[in-house]
Short mmCIF file of C-alpha atoms and ligand atoms in Angstrom, two decimals:
data_model
loop_
_atom_site.label_atom_id
_atom_site.label_comp_id
_atom_site.label_asym_id
_atom_site.label_seq_id
_atom_site.Cartn_x
_atom_site.Cartn_y
_atom_site.Cartn_z
CA MET E 1 80.34 74.38 100.15
CA LYS E 2 79.88 76.93 97.24
CA ARG E 3 83.10 78.56 95.23
CA VAL E 4 81.93 81.88 93.50
CA PHE E 5 83.93 83.57 90.76
CA ASN E 6 85.57 86.37 92.23
CA PHE E 7 86.66 89.36 90.34
CA SER E 8 88.00 91.27 93.49
CA ALA E 9 91.48 93.51 92.57
CA GLY E 10 92.91 92.41 96.09
CA PRO E 11 92.91 90.55 98.00
CA ALA E 12 91.94 88.52 95.10
CA VAL E 13 91.01 84.97 94.19
CA MET E 14 93.60 82.31 94.57
CA PRO E 15 94.12 79.05 93.06
CA GLU E 16 91.44 76.71 94.45
CA GLU E 17 94.36 74.24 94.89
CA VAL E 18 96.51 76.26 96.89
CA LEU E 19 93.63 76.79 99.24
CA ARG E 20 93.04 72.88 99.35
CA GLN E 21 96.40 72.04 100.14
CA ALA E 22 96.58 74.89 102.62
CA GLN E 23 93.72 73.43 104.63
CA GLU E 24 95.41 70.02 104.15
CA GLU E 25 98.37 71.16 105.66
CA MET E 26 97.00 73.47 108.37
CA LEU E 27 97.04 71.39 111.59
CA ASP E 28 99.87 69.20 110.20
CA TRP E 29 102.29 70.79 108.15
CA HIS E 30 104.42 67.79 106.12
CA GLY E 31 104.05 65.44 109.38
CA ILE E 32 105.50 67.68 112.32
CA GLY E 33 102.49 67.63 114.06
CA MET E 34 102.36 71.73 114.27
CA SER E 35 101.19 74.18 111.15
CA ILE E 36 103.58 75.91 109.27
CA MET E 37 102.42 79.42 111.36
CA GLU E 38 103.14 77.87 114.73
CA VAL E 39 106.84 77.20 114.37
CA SER E 40 109.81 79.39 114.73
CA HIS E 41 110.72 81.58 111.53
CA ARG E 42 114.30 80.71 112.60
CA GLY E 43 113.60 76.62 112.48
CA PRO E 44 114.53 74.48 109.51
CA GLU E 45 110.67 73.77 108.58
CA PHE E 46 109.77 77.74 107.87
CA GLN E 47 113.37 78.34 106.59
CA SER E 48 112.67 75.45 103.90
CA VAL E 49 109.83 76.88 102.86
CA LEU E 50 111.29 80.48 102.77
CA GLU E 51 114.33 78.70 100.75
CA GLN E 52 111.99 77.00 98.17
CA ALA E 53 109.70 80.12 97.66
CA GLU E 54 112.76 81.77 96.40
CA ALA E 55 114.11 79.24 94.78
CA ASP E 56 110.53 79.23 92.88
CA LEU E 57 110.15 82.80 92.25
CA ARG E 58 113.91 82.89 90.62
CA GLU E 59 112.75 80.03 88.51
CA VAL E 60 109.72 81.31 87.32
CA LEU E 61 110.78 84.73 86.61
CA LYS E 62 114.44 83.47 86.01
CA VAL E 63 116.00 86.31 88.02
CA PRO E 64 120.18 86.33 87.57
CA SER E 65 122.23 85.84 90.42
CA ASN E 66 123.11 89.26 90.76
CA TYR E 67 119.48 90.65 92.11
CA HIS E 68 118.63 89.85 95.73
CA VAL E 69 114.93 88.58 96.11
CA LEU E 70 113.04 89.99 99.65
CA PHE E 71 110.15 89.19 101.33
CA VAL E 72 109.25 92.69 102.73
CA PRO E 73 106.48 92.76 105.60
CA GLY E 74 104.05 95.51 104.48
CA GLY E 75 102.25 96.38 101.75
CA ALA E 76 103.23 98.08 98.40
CA SER E 77 102.88 101.10 99.84
CA THR E 78 105.75 100.72 102.11
CA GLN E 79 107.81 100.46 98.86
CA PHE E 80 106.54 104.16 98.07
CA ALA E 81 108.87 105.21 101.25
CA MET E 82 111.52 102.51 100.80
CA VAL E 83 112.47 103.45 97.53
CA PRO E 84 113.35 106.70 98.01
CA LEU E 85 114.96 106.27 101.41
CA ASN E 86 117.51 103.44 99.79
CA LEU E 87 118.05 105.01 96.13
CA LEU E 88 118.20 108.49 96.85
CA SER E 89 121.48 109.48 98.53
CA GLU E 90 122.72 112.54 100.80
CA THR E 91 124.53 113.70 97.37
CA ASN E 92 121.34 113.24 94.79
CA LYS E 93 117.97 113.46 96.17
CA GLU E 94 116.51 113.81 92.72
CA ALA E 95 113.93 111.50 91.19
CA ASP E 96 111.82 111.23 88.29
CA TYR E 97 108.25 109.42 88.33
CA ILE E 98 105.80 108.69 85.47
CA GLU E 99 102.48 109.42 87.03
CA THR E 100 99.55 107.32 85.12
CA GLY E 101 96.99 106.78 87.76
CA LEU E 102 95.91 106.66 91.61
CA TRP E 103 99.11 104.15 92.80
CA SER E 104 101.96 106.01 90.82
CA GLN E 105 100.69 109.42 92.22
CA LYS E 106 100.72 108.01 96.04
CA ALA E 107 104.34 106.89 95.00
CA VAL E 108 105.08 110.68 94.11
CA GLN E 109 103.36 112.15 97.26
CA GLU E 110 105.53 109.68 99.42
CA ALA E 111 108.71 110.19 97.79
CA LYS E 112 108.27 114.15 97.88
CA ARG E 113 109.05 113.62 101.89
CA TYR E 114 112.68 112.28 101.33
CA GLY E 115 113.48 113.86 97.33
CA VAL E 116 113.05 116.36 94.82
CA ILE E 117 110.79 114.49 92.95
CA ASN E 118 110.19 115.42 89.14
CA VAL E 119 106.94 114.22 87.33
CA ALA E 120 108.36 113.53 84.08
CA ALA E 121 105.45 112.33 82.42
CA GLN E 122 101.82 111.73 83.22
CA THR E 123 98.64 109.74 81.36
CA LYS E 124 96.81 111.38 78.53
CA LEU E 125 93.36 111.72 77.98
CA HIS E 126 92.25 112.72 74.56
CA GLU E 127 88.32 112.64 73.70
CA GLY E 128 87.52 110.66 76.57
CA LEU E 129 90.06 107.93 76.37
CA TYR E 130 93.12 107.75 78.44
CA SER E 131 96.78 106.59 76.94
CA LEU E 132 99.95 106.15 78.51
CA PRO E 133 103.00 108.85 77.31
CA LEU E 134 105.45 107.15 74.80
CA GLN E 135 109.09 107.08 76.04
CA HIS E 136 110.32 110.32 73.89
CA GLU E 137 107.50 112.66 75.60
CA TRP E 138 108.93 111.74 79.02
CA ARG E 139 110.80 114.98 80.20
CA LEU E 140 113.75 112.68 82.13
CA ASN E 141 116.43 114.43 84.44
CA PRO E 142 119.69 112.99 83.56
CA LYS E 143 120.76 113.27 87.21
CA ALA E 144 117.96 111.74 88.40
CA ALA E 145 119.10 108.63 90.78
CA TYR E 146 116.17 106.34 89.31
CA VAL E 147 113.22 106.46 87.50
CA HIS E 148 109.78 104.96 89.01
CA TYR E 149 106.88 103.81 87.06
CA THR E 150 103.75 102.01 87.58
CA PRO E 151 103.51 99.32 84.79
CA ASN E 152 99.71 98.35 85.47
CA GLU E 153 97.53 101.01 86.96
CA THR E 154 95.05 98.82 88.78
CA VAL E 155 92.51 101.37 89.49
CA GLY E 156 92.21 102.73 86.15
CA GLY E 157 93.40 99.36 84.28
CA ILE E 158 95.51 101.15 82.39
CA GLU E 159 99.19 99.25 81.19
CA PHE E 160 102.46 99.79 79.72
CA HIS E 161 103.27 96.76 77.49
CA TRP E 162 106.59 97.83 76.86
CA VAL E 163 109.37 98.34 78.97
CA PRO E 164 111.27 101.83 79.34
CA LYS E 165 114.71 102.11 78.29
CA ILE E 166 117.12 104.19 80.32
CA PRO E 167 120.57 103.62 79.86
CA GLY E 168 122.45 104.50 83.32
CA ILE E 169 119.77 105.19 85.25
CA PRO E 170 118.10 102.44 87.74
CA LEU E 171 114.28 101.80 86.88
CA VAL E 172 111.76 100.78 89.80
CA ALA E 173 108.90 99.41 89.00
CA ASP E 174 105.60 98.82 91.05
CA MET E 175 104.37 95.80 89.66
CA THR E 176 101.79 94.72 92.40
CA SER E 177 99.29 94.06 90.17
CA SER E 178 100.98 92.89 86.96
CA ILE E 179 103.79 90.55 88.22
CA MET E 180 103.58 86.89 87.23
CA SER E 181 100.99 87.57 84.65
CA LYS E 182 103.38 87.15 81.93
CA PRO E 183 107.34 86.87 81.41
CA ILE E 184 109.41 89.72 81.83
CA ASP E 185 113.16 90.78 81.30
CA VAL E 186 114.64 91.10 85.17
CA THR E 187 118.13 92.65 83.83
CA GLN E 188 116.24 95.75 82.56
CA PHE E 189 115.20 97.03 85.64
CA GLY E 190 116.96 97.79 89.11
CA VAL E 191 114.24 97.16 91.42
CA ILE E 192 110.88 95.44 91.10
CA TYR E 193 108.15 95.43 93.75
CA ALA E 194 104.94 93.64 94.24
CA GLY E 195 102.53 93.46 96.97
CA SER E 196 101.77 89.40 96.98
CA GLN E 197 98.13 90.15 97.18
CA LYS E 198 97.07 89.64 93.99
CA ASN E 199 99.21 87.31 91.95
CA VAL E 200 101.53 85.91 94.46
CA GLY E 201 99.59 84.83 97.34
CA GLN E 202 97.98 86.36 100.44
CA ALA E 203 98.28 90.16 101.81
CA GLY E 204 100.88 90.44 104.07
CA ILE E 205 104.26 91.10 101.89
CA THR E 206 105.82 92.32 99.36
CA ILE E 207 108.24 90.80 96.59
CA VAL E 208 111.29 93.05 96.25
CA ILE E 209 113.85 92.02 93.15
CA ILE E 210 116.91 93.90 93.78
CA ARG E 211 120.17 94.45 91.74
CA ASP E 212 122.95 94.02 93.77
CA ASP E 213 124.42 97.43 93.87
CA LEU E 214 121.12 98.98 94.93
CA VAL E 215 121.67 97.56 98.13
CA ARG E 216 123.79 100.11 99.77
CA ASP E 217 123.60 102.37 102.69
CA PRO E 218 120.25 104.73 102.77
CA LEU E 219 119.45 107.78 103.99
CA TRP E 220 120.83 108.33 107.43
CA HIS E 221 117.15 108.49 108.87
CA THR E 222 116.10 105.34 107.74
CA PRO E 223 114.32 102.66 110.23
CA MET E 224 115.91 99.69 110.31
CA LEU E 225 113.02 97.66 108.59
CA TYR E 226 112.95 100.16 105.68
CA ARG E 227 116.39 99.27 104.71
CA TYR E 228 116.73 96.83 101.80
CA LYS E 229 120.26 95.97 103.50
CA THR E 230 118.73 94.99 106.69
CA HIS E 231 116.29 92.15 104.67
CA ALA E 232 119.22 91.33 102.10
CA GLU E 233 121.87 90.54 104.92
CA HIS E 234 119.06 88.73 107.24
CA HIS E 235 117.61 86.99 104.28
CA SER E 236 114.21 88.37 105.30
CA CYS E 237 114.19 87.67 108.57
CA TYR E 238 115.92 90.40 110.59
CA ASN E 239 112.49 90.35 112.67
CA THR E 240 109.70 88.21 112.48
CA PRO E 241 108.17 88.04 109.18
CA PRO E 242 104.89 87.11 108.31
CA THR E 243 105.42 83.65 108.00
CA TYR E 244 102.12 82.32 106.90
CA ALA E 245 101.94 84.86 103.98
CA ILE E 246 105.24 83.74 102.77
CA TYR E 247 104.44 79.99 102.85
CA MET E 248 101.37 80.82 101.26
CA SER E 249 103.19 82.80 98.19
CA GLY E 250 105.09 79.49 98.41
CA LEU E 251 102.61 77.23 97.28
CA VAL E 252 101.61 79.98 94.59
CA LEU E 253 104.91 79.76 93.11
CA ALA E 254 104.66 76.38 93.14
CA TRP E 255 101.27 76.58 91.23
CA ILE E 256 102.96 78.65 88.70
CA LYS E 257 105.19 76.26 87.69
CA GLN E 258 103.02 73.62 87.69
CA GLN E 259 100.75 75.48 85.37
CA GLY E 260 103.67 75.25 82.94
CA GLY E 261 105.22 78.89 83.76
CA LEU E 262 104.68 82.00 82.75
CA THR E 263 104.69 81.68 78.89
CA VAL E 264 101.63 79.33 79.36
CA LEU E 265 99.79 81.49 81.91
CA GLU E 266 100.10 84.75 79.86
CA GLU E 267 98.67 82.97 76.93
CA ARG E 268 95.92 82.35 79.13
CA ASN E 269 95.53 85.41 80.52
CA LYS E 270 95.41 87.19 77.29
CA ARG E 271 92.79 84.93 75.94
CA LYS E 272 90.91 85.89 79.09
CA ALA E 273 91.17 89.72 78.66
CA LYS E 274 90.89 89.72 74.57
CA LYS E 275 86.97 88.07 75.38
CA LEU E 276 86.05 90.75 77.94
CA TYR E 277 87.50 93.61 75.94
CA ASP E 278 85.84 92.03 72.84
CA CYS E 279 82.38 92.02 74.77
CA ILE E 280 82.51 95.53 75.92
CA ASP E 281 83.46 96.83 72.41
CA GLU E 282 81.16 94.52 70.28
CA HIS E 283 78.31 95.96 72.68
CA GLY E 284 79.59 99.41 72.51
CA ASP E 285 76.38 100.75 72.40
CA PHE E 286 75.86 99.74 76.32
CA TYR E 287 79.29 99.54 77.90
CA PHE E 288 82.46 101.28 77.11
CA SER E 289 86.10 101.32 77.97
CA ASN E 290 88.16 104.48 78.54
CA VAL E 291 91.64 103.49 77.58
CA VAL E 292 93.06 103.05 74.08
CA PRO E 293 93.20 99.39 73.20
CA GLU E 294 97.11 99.65 73.20
CA CYS E 295 97.07 100.91 76.74
CA ARG E 296 94.39 98.71 78.13
CA ALA E 297 95.45 96.32 81.36
CA MET E 298 95.16 92.45 80.65
CA MET E 299 94.37 91.93 84.59
CA ASN E 300 92.38 94.51 85.52
CA VAL E 301 89.30 95.14 83.29
CA VAL E 302 87.93 98.45 83.67
CA PHE E 303 84.51 99.31 81.85
CA TRP E 304 81.18 101.48 82.02
CA LEU E 305 77.91 101.39 81.32
CA ARG E 306 76.72 103.83 79.12
CA ARG E 307 73.44 104.15 81.08
CA GLU E 308 75.37 105.06 84.65
CA GLU E 309 72.20 104.44 86.31
CA LEU E 310 72.27 100.98 85.40
CA THR E 311 75.40 100.13 87.00
CA LYS E 312 73.79 99.04 90.28
CA GLU E 313 71.56 96.59 88.93
CA PHE E 314 74.09 95.14 87.11
CA LEU E 315 76.54 94.53 89.95
CA THR E 316 73.58 93.22 91.95
CA GLN E 317 72.37 90.91 89.33
CA ALA E 318 76.05 89.91 88.59
CA ALA E 319 76.58 88.89 91.98
CA GLN E 320 73.09 87.26 92.00
CA ALA E 321 74.67 85.05 89.22
CA GLY E 322 77.84 84.20 91.28
CA LEU E 323 80.19 87.09 89.44
CA MET E 324 81.33 88.64 92.66
CA ASN E 325 83.29 92.04 93.38
CA LEU E 326 82.76 94.23 89.98
CA ARG E 327 82.40 97.24 91.39
CA GLY E 328 84.81 99.62 90.26
CA HIS E 329 87.58 101.38 92.35
CA ARG E 330 85.50 103.34 95.09
CA ILE E 331 87.48 106.43 93.92
CA ALA E 332 87.10 105.50 90.27
CA GLY E 333 83.44 104.34 89.81
CA GLY E 334 82.42 102.16 87.41
CA CYS E 335 82.82 98.49 87.08
CA ARG E 336 86.39 96.48 86.95
CA ALA E 337 86.78 92.62 86.48
CA SER E 338 90.26 91.69 88.01
CA ILE E 339 91.27 88.53 85.92
CA TYR E 340 94.32 87.33 87.78
CA ASN E 341 95.97 84.21 87.40
CA ALA E 342 94.05 82.09 89.45
CA MET E 343 90.86 83.47 87.83
CA PRO E 344 89.67 80.25 85.72
CA GLU E 345 88.62 81.10 82.03
CA ALA E 346 85.31 79.71 82.49
CA GLY E 347 84.77 82.64 85.32
CA VAL E 348 85.49 84.67 82.27
CA ASP E 349 83.21 82.82 79.76
CA ARG E 350 80.77 83.02 82.74
CA LEU E 351 80.89 86.92 82.60
CA VAL E 352 80.92 87.64 79.54
CA GLU E 353 77.55 85.17 78.71
CA PHE E 354 76.54 87.88 81.48
CA MET E 355 77.01 90.98 80.05
CA GLU E 356 75.83 90.24 76.69
CA ASP E 357 72.55 88.82 78.33
CA PHE E 358 72.18 92.24 80.16
CA ALA E 359 72.89 94.39 77.58
CA LYS E 360 70.15 92.44 75.69
CA ARG E 361 67.88 92.59 78.21
CA CYS E 362 68.63 96.15 79.11
CA SER E 363 68.88 97.72 75.78
C1 LIG V 1 99.89 99.04 91.27
C2 LIG V 1 99.49 99.26 93.15
N1 LIG V 1 100.38 99.72 93.87
C3 LIG V 1 100.50 99.66 94.86
C4 LIG V 1 99.42 99.02 95.85
C5 LIG V 1 99.20 99.28 97.20
O1 LIG V 1 99.36 98.22 98.13
P1 LIG V 1 99.10 97.71 99.43
O2 LIG V 1 97.87 98.26 100.03
O3 LIG V 1 99.84 96.56 99.61
O4 LIG V 1 100.05 99.00 99.96
C6 LIG V 1 98.32 98.53 95.19
C7 LIG V 1 97.23 98.06 95.56
O5 LIG V 1 96.15 97.55 95.07
C8 LIG V 1 98.73 98.25 93.55
O6 LIG V 1 97.68 97.99 92.73
#
């Protein structure tokens, strides 16, 4: 058997311990003689998996009791519609969006189907470097039903390292590529959502953490499965949920606890990201980042080769060295190393070594 270092942006590397546990439990989960994927979602076995996953998520993220934790089928893109459908109302269809990259752009496009969307701020480009708009530059609508932003843009590798403060207006965050990378204060948000396939398991579900008062009647035409109320009232089991995806998330959450929680993971993540950005900056005549240092993403390190024509060879040789999936997003180009929680520090060390060596050989 061989395992490589997988820098995929998502679906992404999983903790090896989690994969091994899933393998061990595949045919006979906890002595029941069946896989957990073979049993009813309403039976005691799966219900215990669901309850434990929720309890662990609440513990790891310190989710207060006035927030629901929902496991919603579909990807984070489903939330691009669910957020406006549920947070706009017949009397207020205005919302603010902060547009900082591909994913927030998609969120805006979807929200426009349902409401009047104000793009209150956008990424800035100055002398070839991208940065995020500071809060005093946001042109917020005081009547907005909510403000939506993307703390980490996975494609551009650009991250807010601060949380906006907007008194009286719910803040909605697409944390798909940053959830579980560090501790957060859940009370600063009205809604947090995150597709599971990066830091919380395999693809198939989206975790939604939503404050009680925001679980309310949606726009009248909202389908049952797009209503937060449906998922909250039925404890994420209105219909048959992707049970195996929830089981895998449960294993990852237990792994996070076992690692020592988010403070420990944040330290490790910061160290990993610093090693890569240091390597890029120290070899500035060969590699470069197009994001200002204070906005660089911890989970998705995007970089470019100054001689762009060498990118293909760089990726080929990296793959031969067991460093896989370093190609940048198909729209953006360049290179991207996604270094989620499950990427061991040894993987980053190997990548840094390879990058230094490649730069030396090709300079
Ligand atoms: C920040 C962010 N939002 C939304 C999405 C879309 O997620 P999905 O493909 O699960 O719909 C992604 C996917 O990578 C993402 O990184």
